[in-house]
Short mmCIF file of C-alpha atoms in Angstrom, two decimals:
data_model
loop_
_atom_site.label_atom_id
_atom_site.label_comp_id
_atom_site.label_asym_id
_atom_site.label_seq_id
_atom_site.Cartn_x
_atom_site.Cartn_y
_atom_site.Cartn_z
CA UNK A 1185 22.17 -12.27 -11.30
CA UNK A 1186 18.71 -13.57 -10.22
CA UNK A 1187 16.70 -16.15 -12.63
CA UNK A 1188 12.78 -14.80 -12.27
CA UNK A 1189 12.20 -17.51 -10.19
CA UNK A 1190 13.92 -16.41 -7.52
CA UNK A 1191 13.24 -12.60 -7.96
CA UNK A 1192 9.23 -13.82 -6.93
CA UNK A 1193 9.95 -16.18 -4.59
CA UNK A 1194 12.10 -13.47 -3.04
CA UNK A 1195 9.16 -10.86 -3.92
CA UNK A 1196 7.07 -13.04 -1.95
CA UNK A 1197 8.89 -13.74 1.06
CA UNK A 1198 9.48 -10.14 1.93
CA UNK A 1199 5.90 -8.98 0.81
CA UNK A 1200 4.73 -11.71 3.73
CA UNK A 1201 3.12 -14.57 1.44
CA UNK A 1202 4.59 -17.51 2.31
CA UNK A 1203 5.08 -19.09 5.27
CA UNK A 1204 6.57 -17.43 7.95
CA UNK A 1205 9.94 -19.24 8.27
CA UNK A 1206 10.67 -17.34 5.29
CA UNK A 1207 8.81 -14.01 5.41
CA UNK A 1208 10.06 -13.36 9.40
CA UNK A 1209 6.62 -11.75 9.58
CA UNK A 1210 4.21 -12.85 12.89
CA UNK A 1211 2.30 -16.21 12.05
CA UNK A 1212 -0.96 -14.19 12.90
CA UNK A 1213 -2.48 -11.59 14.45
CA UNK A 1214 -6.11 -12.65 15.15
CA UNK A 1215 -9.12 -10.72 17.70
CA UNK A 1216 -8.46 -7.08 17.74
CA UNK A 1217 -5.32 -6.70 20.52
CA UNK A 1218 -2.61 -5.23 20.90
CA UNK A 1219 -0.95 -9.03 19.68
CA UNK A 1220 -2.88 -7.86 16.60
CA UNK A 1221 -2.34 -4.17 15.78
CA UNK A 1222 1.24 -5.41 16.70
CA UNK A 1223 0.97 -8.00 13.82
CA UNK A 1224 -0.53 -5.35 11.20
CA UNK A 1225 2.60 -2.98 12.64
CA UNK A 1226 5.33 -5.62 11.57
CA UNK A 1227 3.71 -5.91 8.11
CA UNK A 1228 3.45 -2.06 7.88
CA UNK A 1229 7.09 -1.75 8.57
CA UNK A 1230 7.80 -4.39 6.31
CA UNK A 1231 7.00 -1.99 3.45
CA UNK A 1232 7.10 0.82 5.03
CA UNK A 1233 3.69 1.89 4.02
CA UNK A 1234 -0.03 0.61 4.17
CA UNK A 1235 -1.55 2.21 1.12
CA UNK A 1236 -5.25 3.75 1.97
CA UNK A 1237 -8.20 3.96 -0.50
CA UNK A 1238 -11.88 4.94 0.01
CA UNK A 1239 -13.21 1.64 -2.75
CA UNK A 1240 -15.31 -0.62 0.24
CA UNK A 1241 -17.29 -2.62 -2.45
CA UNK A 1242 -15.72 -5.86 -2.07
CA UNK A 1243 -16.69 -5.59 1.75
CA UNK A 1244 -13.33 -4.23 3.05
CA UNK A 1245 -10.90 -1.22 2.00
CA UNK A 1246 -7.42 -2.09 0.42
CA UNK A 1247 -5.63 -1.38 3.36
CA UNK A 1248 -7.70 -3.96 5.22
CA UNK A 1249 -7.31 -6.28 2.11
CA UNK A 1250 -3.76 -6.05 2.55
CA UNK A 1251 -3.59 -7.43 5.93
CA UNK A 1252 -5.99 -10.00 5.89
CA UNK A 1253 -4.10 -11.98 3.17
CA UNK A 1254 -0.70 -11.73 5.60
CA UNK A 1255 -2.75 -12.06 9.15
CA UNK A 1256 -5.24 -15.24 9.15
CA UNK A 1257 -7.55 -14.45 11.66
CA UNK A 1258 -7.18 -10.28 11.80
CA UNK A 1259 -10.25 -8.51 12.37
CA UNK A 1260 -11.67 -6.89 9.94
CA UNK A 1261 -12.70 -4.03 11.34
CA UNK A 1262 -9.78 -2.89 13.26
CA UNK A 1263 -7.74 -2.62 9.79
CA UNK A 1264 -10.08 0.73 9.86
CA UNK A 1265 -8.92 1.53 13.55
CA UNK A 1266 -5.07 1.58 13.41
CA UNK A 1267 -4.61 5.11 13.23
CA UNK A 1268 -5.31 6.47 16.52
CA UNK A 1269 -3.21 8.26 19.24
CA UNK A 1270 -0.61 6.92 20.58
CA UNK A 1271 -0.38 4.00 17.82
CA UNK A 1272 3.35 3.84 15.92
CA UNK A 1273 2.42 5.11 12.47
CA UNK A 1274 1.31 8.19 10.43
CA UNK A 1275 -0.36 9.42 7.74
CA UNK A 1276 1.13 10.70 4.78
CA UNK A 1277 2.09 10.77 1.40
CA UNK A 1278 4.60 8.04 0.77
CA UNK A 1279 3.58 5.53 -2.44
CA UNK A 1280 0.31 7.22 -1.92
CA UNK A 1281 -1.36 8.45 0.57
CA UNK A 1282 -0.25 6.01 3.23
CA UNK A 1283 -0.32 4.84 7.13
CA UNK A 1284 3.32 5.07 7.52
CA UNK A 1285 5.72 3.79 10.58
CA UNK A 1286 6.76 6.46 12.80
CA UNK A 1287 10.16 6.10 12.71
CA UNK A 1288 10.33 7.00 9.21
CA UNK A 1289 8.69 10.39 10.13
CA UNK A 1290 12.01 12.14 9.99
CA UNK A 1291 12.97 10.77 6.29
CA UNK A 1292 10.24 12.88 4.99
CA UNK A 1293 11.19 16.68 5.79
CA UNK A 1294 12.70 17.29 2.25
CA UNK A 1295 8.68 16.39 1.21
CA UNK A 1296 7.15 18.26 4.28
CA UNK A 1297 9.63 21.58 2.55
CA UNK A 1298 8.61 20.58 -0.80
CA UNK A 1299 5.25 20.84 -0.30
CA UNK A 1300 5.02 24.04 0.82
CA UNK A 1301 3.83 24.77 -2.18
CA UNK A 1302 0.94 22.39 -2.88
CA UNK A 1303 1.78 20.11 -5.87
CA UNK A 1304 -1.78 20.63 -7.32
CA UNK A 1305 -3.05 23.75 -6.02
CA UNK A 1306 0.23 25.91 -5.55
CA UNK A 1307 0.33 28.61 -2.81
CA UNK A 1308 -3.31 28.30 -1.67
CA UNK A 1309 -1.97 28.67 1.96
CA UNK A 1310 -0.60 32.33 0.85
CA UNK A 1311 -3.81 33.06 -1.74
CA UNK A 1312 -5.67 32.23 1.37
CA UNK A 1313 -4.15 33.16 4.92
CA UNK A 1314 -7.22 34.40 6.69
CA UNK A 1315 -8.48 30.89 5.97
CA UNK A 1316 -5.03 29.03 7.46
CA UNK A 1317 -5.40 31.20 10.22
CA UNK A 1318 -8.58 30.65 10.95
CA UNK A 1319 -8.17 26.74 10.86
CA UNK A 1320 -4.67 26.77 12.43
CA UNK A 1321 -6.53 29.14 15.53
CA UNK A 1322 -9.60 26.81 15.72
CA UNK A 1323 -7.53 23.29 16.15
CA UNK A 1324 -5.21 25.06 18.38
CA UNK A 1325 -8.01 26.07 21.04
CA UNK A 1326 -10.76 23.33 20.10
CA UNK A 1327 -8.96 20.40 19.65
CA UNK A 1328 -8.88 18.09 16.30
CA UNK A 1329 -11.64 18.96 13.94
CA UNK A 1330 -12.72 16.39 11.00
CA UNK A 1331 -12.41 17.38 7.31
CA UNK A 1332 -16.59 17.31 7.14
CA UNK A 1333 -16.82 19.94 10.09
CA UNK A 1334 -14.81 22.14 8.13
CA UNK A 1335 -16.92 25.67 6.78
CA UNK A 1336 -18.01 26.66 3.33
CA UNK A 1337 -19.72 24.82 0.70
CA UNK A 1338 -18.09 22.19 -1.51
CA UNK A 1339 -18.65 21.18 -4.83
CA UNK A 1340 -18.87 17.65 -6.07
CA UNK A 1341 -15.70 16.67 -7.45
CA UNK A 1342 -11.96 16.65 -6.22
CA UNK A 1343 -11.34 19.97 -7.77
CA UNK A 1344 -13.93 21.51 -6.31
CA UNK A 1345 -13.26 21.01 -2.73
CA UNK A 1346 -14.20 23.49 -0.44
CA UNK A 1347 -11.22 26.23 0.19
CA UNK A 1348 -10.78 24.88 4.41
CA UNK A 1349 -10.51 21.32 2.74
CA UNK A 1350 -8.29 22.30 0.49
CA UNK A 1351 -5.38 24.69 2.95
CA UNK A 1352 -5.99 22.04 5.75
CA UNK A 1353 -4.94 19.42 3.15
CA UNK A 1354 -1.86 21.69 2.26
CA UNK A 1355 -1.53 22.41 5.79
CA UNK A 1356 -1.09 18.81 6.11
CA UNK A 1357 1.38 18.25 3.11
CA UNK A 1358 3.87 21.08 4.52
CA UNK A 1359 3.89 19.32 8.14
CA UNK A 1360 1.72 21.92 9.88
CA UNK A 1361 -0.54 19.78 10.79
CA UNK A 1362 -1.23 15.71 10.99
CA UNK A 1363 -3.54 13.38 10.15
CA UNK A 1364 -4.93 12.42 13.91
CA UNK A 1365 -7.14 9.33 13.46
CA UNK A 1366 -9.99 8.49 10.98
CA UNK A 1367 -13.07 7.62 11.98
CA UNK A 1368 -15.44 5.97 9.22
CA UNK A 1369 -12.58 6.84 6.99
CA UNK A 1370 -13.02 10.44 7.72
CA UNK A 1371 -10.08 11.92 8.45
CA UNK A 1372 -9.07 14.67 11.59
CA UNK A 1373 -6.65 17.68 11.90
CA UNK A 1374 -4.82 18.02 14.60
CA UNK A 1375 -1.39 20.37 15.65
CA UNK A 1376 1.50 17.98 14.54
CA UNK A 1377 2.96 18.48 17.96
CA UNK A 1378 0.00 16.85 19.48
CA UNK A 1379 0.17 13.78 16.92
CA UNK A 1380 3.86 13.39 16.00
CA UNK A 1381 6.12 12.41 19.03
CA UNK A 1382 8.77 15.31 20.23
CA UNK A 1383 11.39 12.94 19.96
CA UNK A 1384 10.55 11.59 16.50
CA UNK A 1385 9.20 15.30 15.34
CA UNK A 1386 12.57 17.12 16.53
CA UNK A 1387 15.05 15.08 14.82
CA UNK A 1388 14.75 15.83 10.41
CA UNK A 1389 16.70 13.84 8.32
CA UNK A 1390 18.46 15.46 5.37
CA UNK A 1391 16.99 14.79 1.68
CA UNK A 1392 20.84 12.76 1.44
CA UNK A 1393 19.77 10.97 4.23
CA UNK A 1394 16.07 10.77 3.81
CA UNK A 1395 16.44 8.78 0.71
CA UNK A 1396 18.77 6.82 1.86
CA UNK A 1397 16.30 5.71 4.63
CA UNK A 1398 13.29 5.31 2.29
CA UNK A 1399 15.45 3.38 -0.62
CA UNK A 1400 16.52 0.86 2.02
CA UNK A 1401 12.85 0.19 2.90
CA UNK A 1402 11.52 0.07 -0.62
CA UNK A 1403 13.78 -2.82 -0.95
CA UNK A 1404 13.30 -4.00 2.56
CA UNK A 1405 9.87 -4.72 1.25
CA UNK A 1406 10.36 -5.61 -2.47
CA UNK A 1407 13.55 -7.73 -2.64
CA UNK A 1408 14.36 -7.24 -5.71
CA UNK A 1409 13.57 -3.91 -7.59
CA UNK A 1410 14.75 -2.38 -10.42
CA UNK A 1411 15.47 1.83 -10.21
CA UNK A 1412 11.77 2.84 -11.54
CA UNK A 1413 10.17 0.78 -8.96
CA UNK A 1414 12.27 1.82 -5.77
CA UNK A 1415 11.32 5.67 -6.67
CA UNK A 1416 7.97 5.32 -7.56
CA UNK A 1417 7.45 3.26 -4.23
CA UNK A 1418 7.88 6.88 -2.61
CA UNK A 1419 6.77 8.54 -5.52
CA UNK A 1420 10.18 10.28 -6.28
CA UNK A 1421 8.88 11.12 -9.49
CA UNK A 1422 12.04 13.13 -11.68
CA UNK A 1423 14.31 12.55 -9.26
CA UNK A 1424 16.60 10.33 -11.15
CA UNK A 1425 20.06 11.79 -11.22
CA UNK A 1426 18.98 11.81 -7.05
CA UNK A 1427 18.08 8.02 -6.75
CA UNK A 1428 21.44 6.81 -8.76
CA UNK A 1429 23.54 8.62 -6.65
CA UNK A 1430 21.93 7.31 -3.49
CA UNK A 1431 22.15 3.95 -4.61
CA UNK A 1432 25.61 4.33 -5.49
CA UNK A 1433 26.63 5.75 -1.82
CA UNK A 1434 24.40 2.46 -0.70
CA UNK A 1435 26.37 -0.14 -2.74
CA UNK A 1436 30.12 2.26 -0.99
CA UNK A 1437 28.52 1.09 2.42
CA UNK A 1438 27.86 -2.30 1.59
CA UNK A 1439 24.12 -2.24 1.71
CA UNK A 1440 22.97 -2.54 -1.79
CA UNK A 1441 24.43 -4.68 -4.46
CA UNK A 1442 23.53 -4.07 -8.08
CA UNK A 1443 21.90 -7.38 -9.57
CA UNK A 1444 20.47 -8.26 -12.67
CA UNK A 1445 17.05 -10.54 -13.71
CA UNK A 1446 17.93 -12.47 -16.24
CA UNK A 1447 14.48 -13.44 -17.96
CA UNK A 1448 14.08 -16.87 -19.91
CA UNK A 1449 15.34 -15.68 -23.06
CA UNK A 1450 18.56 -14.89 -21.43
CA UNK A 1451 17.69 -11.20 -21.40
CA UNK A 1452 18.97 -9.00 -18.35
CA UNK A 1453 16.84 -6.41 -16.39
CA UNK A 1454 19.16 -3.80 -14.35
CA UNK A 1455 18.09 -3.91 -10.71
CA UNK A 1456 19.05 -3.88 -7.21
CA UNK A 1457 19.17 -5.79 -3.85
CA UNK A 1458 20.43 -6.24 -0.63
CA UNK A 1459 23.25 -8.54 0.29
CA UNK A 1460 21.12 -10.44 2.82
CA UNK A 1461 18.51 -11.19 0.69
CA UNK A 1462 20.53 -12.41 -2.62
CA UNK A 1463 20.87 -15.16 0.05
CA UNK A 1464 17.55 -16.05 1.18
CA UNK A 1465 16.78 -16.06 -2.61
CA UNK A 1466 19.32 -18.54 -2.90
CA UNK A 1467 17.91 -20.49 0.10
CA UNK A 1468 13.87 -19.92 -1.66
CA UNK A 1469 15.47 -21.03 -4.77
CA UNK A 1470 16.47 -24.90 -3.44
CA UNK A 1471 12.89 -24.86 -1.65
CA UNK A 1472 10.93 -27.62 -3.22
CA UNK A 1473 7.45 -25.84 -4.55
CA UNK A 1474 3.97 -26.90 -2.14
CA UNK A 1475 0.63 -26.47 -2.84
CA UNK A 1476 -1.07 -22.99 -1.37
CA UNK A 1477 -4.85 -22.94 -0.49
CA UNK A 1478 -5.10 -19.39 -2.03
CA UNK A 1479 -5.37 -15.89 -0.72
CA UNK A 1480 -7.15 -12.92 -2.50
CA UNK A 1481 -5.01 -10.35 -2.79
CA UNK A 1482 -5.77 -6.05 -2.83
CA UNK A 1483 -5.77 -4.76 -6.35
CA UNK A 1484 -3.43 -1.71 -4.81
CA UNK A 1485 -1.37 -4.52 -2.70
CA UNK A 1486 2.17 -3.92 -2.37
CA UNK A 1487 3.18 -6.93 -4.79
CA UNK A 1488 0.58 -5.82 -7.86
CA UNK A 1489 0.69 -1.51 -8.29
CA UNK A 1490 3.74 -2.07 -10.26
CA UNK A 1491 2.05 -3.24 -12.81
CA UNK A 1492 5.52 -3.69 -15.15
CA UNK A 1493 6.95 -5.71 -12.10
CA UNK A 1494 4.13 -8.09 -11.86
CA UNK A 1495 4.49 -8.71 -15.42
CA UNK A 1496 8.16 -9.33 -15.00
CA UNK A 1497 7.68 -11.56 -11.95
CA UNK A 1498 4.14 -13.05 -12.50
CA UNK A 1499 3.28 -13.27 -16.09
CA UNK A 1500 0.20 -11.49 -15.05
CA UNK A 1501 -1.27 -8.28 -16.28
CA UNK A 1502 -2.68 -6.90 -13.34
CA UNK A 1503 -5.24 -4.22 -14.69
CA UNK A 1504 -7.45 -1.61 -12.55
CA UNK A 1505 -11.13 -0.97 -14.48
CA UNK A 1506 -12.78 1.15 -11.49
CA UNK A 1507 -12.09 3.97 -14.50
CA UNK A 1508 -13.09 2.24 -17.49
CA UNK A 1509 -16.92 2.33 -18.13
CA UNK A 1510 -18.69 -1.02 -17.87
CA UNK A 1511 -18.92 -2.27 -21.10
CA UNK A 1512 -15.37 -1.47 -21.91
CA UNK A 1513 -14.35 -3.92 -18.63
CA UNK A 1514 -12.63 -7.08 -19.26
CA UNK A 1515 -12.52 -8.80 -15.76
CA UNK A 1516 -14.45 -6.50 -13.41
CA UNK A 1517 -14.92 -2.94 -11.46
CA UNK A 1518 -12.78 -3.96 -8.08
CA UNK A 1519 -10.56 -7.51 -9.03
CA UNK A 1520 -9.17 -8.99 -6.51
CA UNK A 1521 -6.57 -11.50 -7.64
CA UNK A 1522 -5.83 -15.00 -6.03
CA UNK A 1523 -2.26 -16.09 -5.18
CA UNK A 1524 -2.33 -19.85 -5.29
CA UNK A 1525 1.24 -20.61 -4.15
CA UNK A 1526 3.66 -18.44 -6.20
CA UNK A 1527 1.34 -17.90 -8.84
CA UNK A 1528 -1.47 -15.70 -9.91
CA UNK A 1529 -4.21 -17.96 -11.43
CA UNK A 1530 -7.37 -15.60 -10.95
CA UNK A 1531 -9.78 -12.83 -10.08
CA UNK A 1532 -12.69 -11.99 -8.51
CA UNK A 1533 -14.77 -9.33 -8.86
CA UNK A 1534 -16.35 -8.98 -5.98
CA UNK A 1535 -19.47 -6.73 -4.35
CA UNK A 1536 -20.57 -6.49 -0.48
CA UNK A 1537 -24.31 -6.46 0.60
CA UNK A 1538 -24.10 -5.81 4.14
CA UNK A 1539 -27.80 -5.82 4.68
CA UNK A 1540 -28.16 -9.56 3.33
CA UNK A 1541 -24.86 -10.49 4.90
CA UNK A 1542 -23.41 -11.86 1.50
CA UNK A 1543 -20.53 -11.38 -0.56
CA UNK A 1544 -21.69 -11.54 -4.12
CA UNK A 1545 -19.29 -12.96 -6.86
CA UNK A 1546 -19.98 -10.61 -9.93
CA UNK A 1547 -17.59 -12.49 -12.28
CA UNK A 1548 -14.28 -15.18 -11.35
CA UNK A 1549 -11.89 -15.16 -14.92
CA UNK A 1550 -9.52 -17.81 -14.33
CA UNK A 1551 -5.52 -17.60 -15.90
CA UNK A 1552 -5.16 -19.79 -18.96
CA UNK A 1553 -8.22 -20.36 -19.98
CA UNK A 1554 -9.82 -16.26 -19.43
CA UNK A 1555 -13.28 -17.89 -18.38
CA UNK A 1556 -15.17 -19.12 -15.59
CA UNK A 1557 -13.12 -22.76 -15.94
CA UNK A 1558 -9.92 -23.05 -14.26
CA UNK A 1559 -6.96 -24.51 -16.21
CA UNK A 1560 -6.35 -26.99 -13.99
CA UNK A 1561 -8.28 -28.46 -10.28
CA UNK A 1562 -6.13 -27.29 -8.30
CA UNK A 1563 -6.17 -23.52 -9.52
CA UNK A 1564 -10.01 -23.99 -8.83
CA UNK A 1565 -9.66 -25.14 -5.44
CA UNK A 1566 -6.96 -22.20 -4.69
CA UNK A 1567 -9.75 -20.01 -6.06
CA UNK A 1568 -12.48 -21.37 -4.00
CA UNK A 1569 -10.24 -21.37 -0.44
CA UNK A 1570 -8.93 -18.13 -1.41
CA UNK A 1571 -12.68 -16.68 -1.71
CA UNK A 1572 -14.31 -18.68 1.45
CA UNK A 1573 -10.96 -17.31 3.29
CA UNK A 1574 -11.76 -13.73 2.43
CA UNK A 1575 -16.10 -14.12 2.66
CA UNK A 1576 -15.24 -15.20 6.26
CA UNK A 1577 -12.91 -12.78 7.03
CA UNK A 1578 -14.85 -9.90 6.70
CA UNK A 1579 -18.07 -11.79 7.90
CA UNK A 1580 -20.09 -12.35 4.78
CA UNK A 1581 -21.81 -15.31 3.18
CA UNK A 1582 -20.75 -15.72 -0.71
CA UNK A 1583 -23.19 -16.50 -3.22
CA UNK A 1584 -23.31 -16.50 -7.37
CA UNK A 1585 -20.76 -18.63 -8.28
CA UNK A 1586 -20.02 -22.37 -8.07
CA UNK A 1587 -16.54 -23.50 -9.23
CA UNK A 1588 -16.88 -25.49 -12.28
CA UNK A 1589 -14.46 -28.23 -13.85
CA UNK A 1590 -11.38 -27.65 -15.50
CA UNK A 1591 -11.48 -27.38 -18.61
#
């Protein structure tokens, strides 16, 4: 059994936030070299995914977000940049749509099959073959050609994408083509045997052994997990019956132990873990607490989208408002929540003006007392580091708040 206390230290180590004698992660990664696109590789293949979204407001994209909390001193702008030939990762659809290490490339052929069929828009492929030709005939003799190149007229929503959007994106899904780099976040289609390497491409893993691989790396990256978190890490959604059976074969091999959280009111959660780390969260647990200067963390980061888990772990309700309209928000359009240690004590909502070259603080709620006022100094001073970290990070000035006293 694990107390909660260990479960987030544990959490934390293998998510990368704390120090790296514990996390095994690179101390850094700073400039844009290959020292650093080889740091942002080690903490991609941590979790086996780097979770992409288009939301820029706060003056960098999640995926950026996510790297600049593990990788003091990474350049901002080559979190945009690490998709490109010849780099070790690719894009697909793991959590979500994802920049994925290459070596799990093989673990997803039973989703590559599966999607033949789009999952939202069926057999457009079939209802539209003079299109696929057309596209698979054009990238074949022109070379990689970028979704806003593409013919026809869209609309202005999702659902209304233009048809060539639509079967390259299916195109995509089955494995006919890959995602070859993005440029301004635009993505380009290339022939997966130009993108994906032969001897990566050429060697398919059974769905047994598929989720084997990926269940593995959900907890490589987690620590602890309970079932519902290690499928929807790879979105494995009604695939129970699938995921208990692969966990049992893991626990027959030795390298997953069943192992439950015992909460403070002696109540036990039914989870999982690997033998190796039920001892480093034996070793986190005898590690006497220090202070942390703070870190903003991604709103989609891999320790927050399970929003039950971070409940469990953190006390926290981690909530996403980009849907909610404004005066139904509580904290904020894009929060960004600051890790001050092992604890979540606040958020920032947060807005980019480029032109003025400032970072402007739209509202800071502080854990414990839900206002401007931290609970206690040092949760203010966590907050304060962990915004003048980020404002510097991505090269911006930050303006509109002052950090007031506890109170």
């Amino acid at each position: 059994m694990l107390t909660v206390r260990e479960a987030r230290r544990l959490a934390l180590a293998r998510a990368g936030l704390l120090k790296p004698q514990w996390t095994g992660l690179p101390r850094g990664g700073r400039g844009r070299g290959r020292r650093a696109r080889d740091a942002a590789g080690a903490v991609i293949r941590r979790f086996g995914y780097l979770q992409l979204d288009t939301v820029s407001i706060a003056g960098a994209r999640s995926h950026t977000i996510v790297l600049l909390s593990r990788l003091p001193g990474f350049d901002a702008t080559l979190g945009e940049e690490l998709l490109q030939p010849g780099e070790p990762v690719f894009e697909y659809w793991g959590h979500e749509a994802s920049w994925i290490p290459i070596e799990l490339y093989p673990a997803f052929e039973f989703r590559r099959r599966q999607f033949r069929r789009h999952p939202w828009w069926g057999d457009i492929i079939g209802s539209h073959p003079d299109v696929a030709r057309r596209l698979r005939r054009q990238i074949r003799d022109e070379g990689p050609l970028r979704s806003v190149e593409m013919e026809g007229r869209g609309g202005s929503g999702w659902w209304n994408l233009k048809i060539a959007k639509r079967v390259a994106s299916a195109l995509w899904l089955s494995g006919e083509l890959a995602i070859r780099q993005r440029t301004n976040f635009q993505r380009s289609f290339d022939l997966t045997q130009r993108v994906i390497p032969d001897e990566v491409r050429r060697r398919p893993q059974s769905k047994r052994d598929g989720f084997e691989t990926l269940l593995l790396k959900a907890l490589d990256g987690h620590g602890w997990a309970t079932t519902g978190t290690l499928g929807a890490t790879w979105r494995l959604t009604r695939r129970g019956p699938e995921i208990k059976r692969t966990l049992n074969r893991l626990v027959d091999k030795g390298a997953v132990e069943p192992c439950a959280l015992v909460n403070p009111q002696g109540r036990p959660t039914p989870g999982w873990i690997r033998p190796e780390d039920r001892q480093l969260a034996a070793r986190l647990n005898a590690v006497r607490p220090t202070g942390d200067r703070g870190v903003l963390l991604s709103p989609f980061d891999p320790v927050l989208w399970d929003r039950a888990r971070v409940r469990r772990l953190f006390d926290f309700d981690q909530v996403l408002e980009i849907f909610k309209p404004a005066p139904a928000r509580v904290y904020g359009y894009y929060c960004l929540p600051v890790l001050a240690g092992e604890r979540l004590v606040a958020r920032f909502d947060l807005k980019a003006h480029r032109s003025q070259g400032t970072l402007g603080v739209l509202s800071c709620r502080f854990e414990g007392t839900g206002n401007a006022r931290p609970a206690t100094a040092a949760d203010g001073e966590a907050a304060r580091n962990a915004l003048d970290r980020y404002a510097d990070a991505v090269c911006l000035r930050p303006t509109g708040w002052r950090l007031r006293r506890p109170s």
